[in-house]
XYZ file of C-alpha atoms in Angstrom:
445
model
C 15.190 37.621 72.544
C 15.384 33.940 73.480
C 12.692 33.465 76.130
C 10.572 36.552 75.516
C 6.824 36.271 75.007
C 7.169 37.488 71.401
C 9.264 34.419 70.516
C 7.860 31.758 72.830
C 4.110 32.324 72.587
C 3.682 31.550 68.856
C 5.576 28.267 69.231
C 3.389 27.268 72.175
C 0.248 28.203 70.255
C 1.109 26.063 67.223
C 1.607 23.184 69.670
C -1.782 23.793 71.327
C -3.472 20.389 71.218
C -6.642 20.242 69.120
C -8.825 17.173 69.686
C -12.393 18.493 69.849
C -14.324 21.417 68.342
C -14.239 23.055 71.785
C -10.429 22.898 71.719
C -10.497 24.802 68.440
C -12.879 27.399 69.857
C -10.650 27.832 72.915
C -7.593 28.189 70.701
C -9.223 30.831 68.520
C -10.363 32.660 71.661
C -6.738 32.830 72.781
C -5.746 34.375 69.462
C -8.524 36.941 69.807
C -7.240 37.805 73.276
C -3.641 38.493 72.242
C -3.967 42.303 71.939
C -5.052 42.481 75.600
C -2.283 40.101 76.667
C 0.457 41.914 74.767
C -0.960 45.172 76.106
C -0.244 43.916 79.621
C 3.285 42.948 78.551
C 3.759 46.481 77.250
C 2.527 47.908 80.566
C 5.087 45.843 82.449
C 7.815 47.065 80.086
C 6.724 50.642 80.779
C 6.874 50.085 84.534
C 10.358 48.655 84.157
C 11.410 51.727 82.197
C 10.012 54.041 84.889
C 12.036 52.129 87.484
C 15.220 52.353 85.389
C 15.172 48.607 84.684
C 14.361 48.530 80.972
C 16.584 46.704 78.482
C 19.347 48.466 76.602
C 18.742 49.742 73.081
C 21.101 47.031 71.832
C 18.843 44.319 73.241
C 15.713 46.232 72.241
C 16.811 46.179 68.604
C 17.026 42.371 68.717
C 13.532 42.045 70.189
C 12.062 44.460 67.644
C 13.798 42.704 64.756
C 12.407 39.373 65.914
C 8.875 40.741 66.297
C 9.002 42.327 62.838
C 10.228 39.053 61.318
C 7.089 37.386 62.649
C 4.903 39.736 60.613
C 5.234 37.937 57.298
C 2.253 37.947 54.908
C -0.424 36.189 57.002
C -0.920 33.398 54.474
C 2.779 32.488 54.894
C 2.879 32.673 58.699
C 3.536 29.308 60.331
C 0.520 29.789 62.616
C -1.507 29.594 59.395
C 0.487 27.085 57.337
C 0.519 24.490 60.165
C -3.184 24.806 60.969
C -4.669 22.466 58.295
C -2.623 19.511 59.570
C -3.597 20.317 63.157
C -7.311 20.551 62.384
C -7.177 17.101 60.771
C -6.687 15.628 64.245
C -10.139 16.849 65.312
C -12.582 14.005 64.760
C -16.148 14.427 63.570
C -15.682 17.566 61.463
C -16.871 17.791 57.891
C -14.643 19.144 55.164
C -16.635 22.373 55.124
C -16.231 22.777 58.907
C -12.463 22.269 58.681
C -12.294 24.838 55.901
C -14.347 27.286 57.967
C -12.052 26.866 60.965
C -9.008 27.403 58.740
C -10.571 30.636 57.526
C -11.252 31.824 61.057
C -7.672 31.004 62.036
C -6.324 33.062 59.129
C -8.591 35.954 60.094
C -7.444 35.766 63.729
C -3.753 35.721 62.789
C -4.107 38.529 60.253
C -6.278 40.502 62.683
C -5.816 40.288 66.473
C -2.470 38.458 66.443
C -0.775 40.871 64.036
C -2.473 43.776 65.795
C -0.945 42.580 69.095
C 2.534 42.465 67.575
C 2.144 45.886 65.938
C 1.013 47.423 69.237
C 3.897 45.794 71.091
C 6.385 47.098 68.516
C 5.064 50.637 68.944
C 5.052 50.419 72.742
C 8.606 49.102 72.949
C 9.935 51.581 70.383
C 8.495 54.404 72.499
C 10.701 53.226 75.391
C 13.916 53.466 73.372
C 16.638 55.241 75.310
C 15.139 54.539 78.732
C 17.451 51.622 79.478
C 20.202 52.922 81.754
C 22.322 49.798 82.006
C 24.246 48.306 79.089
C 25.682 45.456 81.130
C 24.580 42.687 83.459
C 22.512 42.715 86.630
C 25.514 43.873 88.663
C 25.015 47.320 87.121
C 21.543 47.724 88.653
C 20.601 48.675 92.239
C 20.736 45.527 94.393
C 21.514 43.671 91.169
C 24.103 41.358 92.723
C 21.714 40.281 95.478
C 18.965 39.731 92.938
C 21.299 37.663 90.759
C 22.186 35.423 93.689
C 18.499 34.682 94.315
C 17.889 34.235 90.593
C 20.822 31.842 90.249
C 19.741 29.724 93.209
C 16.173 29.556 91.892
C 17.288 28.749 88.337
C 19.557 25.894 89.420
C 17.481 24.716 92.376
C 20.401 24.841 94.783
C 21.346 26.398 98.093
C 24.895 27.091 96.926
C 25.948 30.719 96.965
C 27.161 32.340 93.752
C 30.819 32.205 94.924
C 30.353 28.485 95.618
C 28.873 27.959 92.144
C 31.779 29.931 90.731
C 34.250 27.659 92.492
C 32.411 24.580 91.213
C 32.568 25.859 87.647
C 36.248 26.770 87.951
C 37.045 23.239 89.116
C 34.890 21.766 86.363
C 36.574 23.865 83.665
C 40.074 23.115 84.967
C 39.295 19.406 85.115
C 37.958 19.376 81.559
C 40.969 21.219 80.162
C 43.373 18.945 82.053
C 41.559 15.871 80.755
C 41.856 17.126 77.189
C 45.590 17.723 77.640
C 46.122 14.229 79.076
C 44.191 12.583 76.271
C 46.031 14.566 73.596
C 49.419 13.784 75.167
C 48.645 10.053 75.163
C 47.434 10.042 71.550
C 49.349 12.241 69.117
C 46.708 12.005 66.416
C 43.752 12.785 68.670
C 43.570 16.533 68.065
C 43.660 15.971 64.316
C 40.915 13.344 64.488
C 38.820 15.739 66.506
C 39.222 18.507 63.927
C 38.492 16.172 61.005
C 35.612 14.294 62.618
C 32.530 13.993 60.445
C 29.405 12.409 61.938
C 27.895 9.481 60.080
C 25.208 10.424 57.605
C 21.941 9.749 59.394
C 18.563 11.403 59.746
C 17.516 12.886 63.116
C 15.031 10.037 63.538
C 17.768 7.446 62.906
C 19.950 9.157 65.496
C 17.187 9.051 68.094
C 16.562 5.376 67.417
C 20.284 4.676 67.742
C 20.395 6.509 71.068
C 17.382 4.582 72.323
C 19.073 1.270 71.547
C 22.496 2.138 72.960
C 21.225 3.583 76.238
C 19.466 0.332 77.187
C 22.144 -0.931 79.579
C 22.651 2.383 81.378
C 19.059 3.527 81.879
C 15.795 1.859 82.902
C 13.499 0.664 80.130
C 10.702 2.868 78.880
C 7.990 2.045 76.383
C 5.336 4.124 74.694
C 7.127 7.435 74.168
C 6.196 8.722 70.713
C 7.584 11.894 69.161
C 7.547 14.059 66.062
C 10.442 16.146 64.777
C 9.732 19.659 63.515
C 11.817 22.475 62.049
C 11.891 25.946 63.598
C 10.186 28.461 61.334
C 12.612 30.735 59.426
C 11.174 33.799 61.196
C 12.526 32.510 64.521
C 15.679 30.658 63.469
C 18.082 33.500 64.239
C 17.045 33.808 67.877
C 15.764 30.441 69.110
C 17.913 27.610 70.483
C 19.614 25.016 68.227
C 16.963 22.523 69.335
C 14.326 22.294 72.028
C 11.832 19.865 73.509
C 8.202 20.864 74.011
C 6.729 19.660 77.304
C 3.523 17.785 76.338
C 0.065 18.152 77.943
C -0.422 16.427 81.292
C -3.003 14.039 79.864
C -1.045 13.225 76.702
C 2.515 12.863 77.941
C 3.437 10.004 75.597
C 3.207 12.212 72.492
C 6.154 14.575 72.285
C 7.650 17.192 69.975
C 11.280 18.118 69.345
C 12.125 21.203 67.286
C 15.393 21.464 65.348
C 16.772 24.840 64.309
C 18.774 24.405 61.082
C 20.309 27.870 61.478
C 22.251 26.931 64.623
C 21.992 23.181 65.201
C 25.522 22.560 63.884
C 26.910 19.661 61.927
C 26.819 17.122 64.768
C 23.197 16.703 65.821
C 23.734 13.438 67.696
C 24.635 14.861 71.143
C 22.025 17.606 70.732
C 19.315 15.005 70.120
C 20.553 13.053 73.142
C 20.029 16.232 75.172
C 16.522 16.856 73.832
C 15.345 13.271 73.242
C 16.822 9.968 74.418
C 18.013 9.830 77.210
C 17.485 13.556 77.772
C 14.384 15.704 78.137
C 11.896 13.492 76.307
C 12.945 10.325 78.117
C 13.191 12.010 81.513
C 9.788 13.669 81.173
C 7.934 10.572 79.997
C 9.642 8.287 82.518
C 8.553 10.465 85.425
C 4.994 10.971 84.182
C 4.639 7.231 83.652
C 4.901 6.946 87.472
C 1.504 8.713 87.608
C 2.567 11.526 89.960
C 0.184 14.119 91.336
C -0.916 16.512 88.556
C 0.317 19.313 90.820
C 3.871 18.290 89.929
C 3.184 19.577 86.425
C 2.810 23.100 87.802
C 6.188 23.047 89.548
C 9.251 23.923 87.491
C 12.819 22.959 88.369
C 14.804 23.830 85.275
C 18.174 23.190 86.942
C 17.156 19.540 87.360
C 15.776 19.350 83.803
C 18.711 21.013 82.050
C 21.262 19.498 84.411
C 19.968 16.013 83.580
C 19.979 16.646 79.835
C 23.529 18.039 79.982
C 24.646 15.133 82.171
C 23.443 12.480 79.715
C 24.789 14.458 76.757
C 28.316 14.748 78.150
C 28.551 11.480 80.061
C 26.873 9.133 77.563
C 26.016 10.619 74.143
C 29.574 10.954 72.872
C 30.354 7.405 73.943
C 27.264 6.212 72.029
C 28.055 8.275 68.925
C 30.442 5.871 67.197
C 33.609 7.797 68.002
C 36.579 5.797 69.291
C 36.955 5.863 73.078
C 39.655 8.543 73.210
C 37.875 10.802 70.736
C 34.578 10.431 72.605
C 36.233 11.386 75.887
C 38.057 14.316 74.277
C 34.850 15.590 72.622
C 32.873 15.359 75.862
C 35.630 17.132 77.803
C 35.663 19.909 75.223
C 31.907 20.389 75.534
C 32.244 20.461 79.316
C 33.911 23.821 78.724
C 30.294 24.949 79.057
C 31.500 25.721 82.570
C 33.410 28.656 81.072
C 30.150 30.100 79.767
C 28.769 29.805 83.282
C 31.778 31.701 84.603
C 31.105 34.496 82.113
C 27.471 34.556 83.286
C 28.667 35.093 86.858
C 31.415 37.488 85.811
C 29.029 39.797 83.949
C 25.998 39.621 86.236
C 27.641 39.261 89.660
C 31.178 40.638 89.352
C 30.267 43.413 86.926
C 32.439 42.518 83.938
C 32.094 44.714 80.873
C 32.783 43.761 77.286
C 36.547 44.224 77.641
C 36.844 41.892 80.633
C 34.619 39.362 78.891
C 36.762 39.586 75.752
C 39.949 39.043 77.800
C 38.459 35.935 79.445
C 37.273 34.548 76.107
C 40.665 35.206 74.514
C 42.448 33.372 77.335
C 40.343 30.221 77.122
C 38.928 30.150 73.585
C 41.584 31.966 71.564
C 40.784 34.039 68.533
C 37.141 33.360 67.713
C 35.770 36.560 66.151
C 32.489 37.690 67.623
C 32.346 35.071 70.393
C 32.976 37.495 73.255
C 30.329 39.992 72.128
C 27.820 37.210 71.451
C 28.398 35.624 74.859
C 28.248 38.978 76.642
C 24.909 39.737 74.999
C 23.471 36.308 75.840
C 24.270 36.461 79.557
C 22.957 40.042 79.775
C 19.713 39.055 78.065
C 19.211 35.752 79.938
C 21.095 35.974 83.266
C 21.698 32.676 85.115
C 20.564 30.618 82.124
C 23.926 28.890 81.619
C 24.072 27.995 85.308
C 21.076 25.673 84.896
C 23.118 23.586 82.479
C 26.619 23.787 83.929
C 25.901 23.753 87.682
C 22.983 21.351 87.183
C 25.350 18.976 85.377
C 27.868 19.277 88.205
C 25.141 18.458 90.738
C 24.155 15.239 88.933
C 27.782 14.262 88.525
C 28.339 14.726 92.251
C 25.307 12.568 93.076
C 26.588 9.801 90.812
C 30.056 9.900 92.349
C 28.497 9.637 95.808
C 26.472 6.598 94.734
C 29.479 4.934 93.102
C 31.645 5.440 96.190
C 28.924 4.204 98.541
C 27.944 1.133 96.506
C 31.295 0.136 95.042
C 31.011 -2.955 92.863
C 27.254 -3.072 93.532
C 26.697 0.239 91.719
C 24.261 -0.219 88.832
C 23.842 2.804 86.525
C 20.328 1.791 85.485
C 19.213 1.480 89.114
C 20.799 4.825 90.021
C 19.152 6.548 87.071
C 15.796 4.926 87.887
C 16.051 6.381 91.401
C 16.975 9.854 90.130
C 14.250 9.919 87.473
C 11.504 8.250 89.468
C 11.109 11.148 91.875
C 10.900 13.697 89.083
C 12.273 17.251 88.971
C 13.047 18.768 92.366
C 15.581 21.062 94.039
C 18.981 19.454 94.435
C 19.074 19.694 98.270
C 15.845 17.642 98.329
C 17.282 15.140 95.857
C 20.447 14.902 97.953
C 18.422 14.020 101.038
C 16.501 11.376 99.135
C 19.716 9.903 97.761
C 21.105 9.584 101.284
C 17.984 7.636 102.297
C 18.121 5.490 99.146
C 21.760 4.573 99.687
C 21.132 3.767 103.340
C 18.422 1.329 102.283
C 20.531 -0.581 99.765
C 21.415 -4.142 100.741
C 24.368 -6.167 99.479
């Protein structure tokens, strides 16, 4: 439901860059090709079903609901409503040519695109009942071994799953202990946390505030433009609270951040730090400004990307947010309980927890929050190892920073450390660790 082609492809298509008439022709050709492409996706789903690896009916219902929600009247579909503004960016077209392209886009969405979704709905519905496993990967043949490889690839680490589990247990225990210490030293802290209301500010004002406050901790960066967009209502119930769209290789200074009003929450500030400054947007533009080989754009290391964004969110965003020092530390420690979500991910997909074991774990650490256990169980079944990218990736960056601080002592400069980490771009953590060792060895005092 979250990263499936039925939810991700339309968002990528409405972000397809249109600069020339040929771009528009290529874009429309992609829309025309969607029935073939979704037909291949359906074939893969059928092969999974034959192998006993198809999704459960519970997950299938979510995917089907999402695909049906996309099939609004074509004139109201966001692939149509956003097109006129996109076609304006194409220079040299007459008004009549723009209108003609808009008509062809509507025809393509109402025709091949909707046909592709209808065919996919039928193909998936025909596979109902073929999913033999209601739980995580541990319930499938060789599922635990597969999960270990998946987890290492997702994070970009050579740690085993038990080692990641131990890291997350230590991280969770440390966060909870820090919250207890802070609350014991400040009797009113818990109340201030519960009553906290973020300052009234627009998302753009928050991003500008973050950009100003991060100046002493991170290297300078100029020329990173962005636009803020809202997730279409058809996708709000299944997509993330916010997400950053990686820009084209040859246009990396123009960026897009989507905000999902259905799940973004009341405090957008740390979320925008994660997606914007000094998170994904900043990290991406900073690295590309180094003019790396274009091949680097084809290599994905999501543990580095999400680990970095979580690191800056927890270690810096709350301190920048205007909270008092104790409240900022308490809020960040509470969010670091993300490690508990990672432990559920491992519990369900590696140790074979069912819903009851998940519910017992959630009750122990989160108390009575109706629906949380079922929601979390479903998420880690549908997207195994996803939480590890954030939680273990964060722990990796934190460990690198501690190493640098201990090695450099009073000479440690956060901006210089972050420039080193960002300058090499996304990579597996063992490679980054080796480079850090070399960097520290070359520092002079």
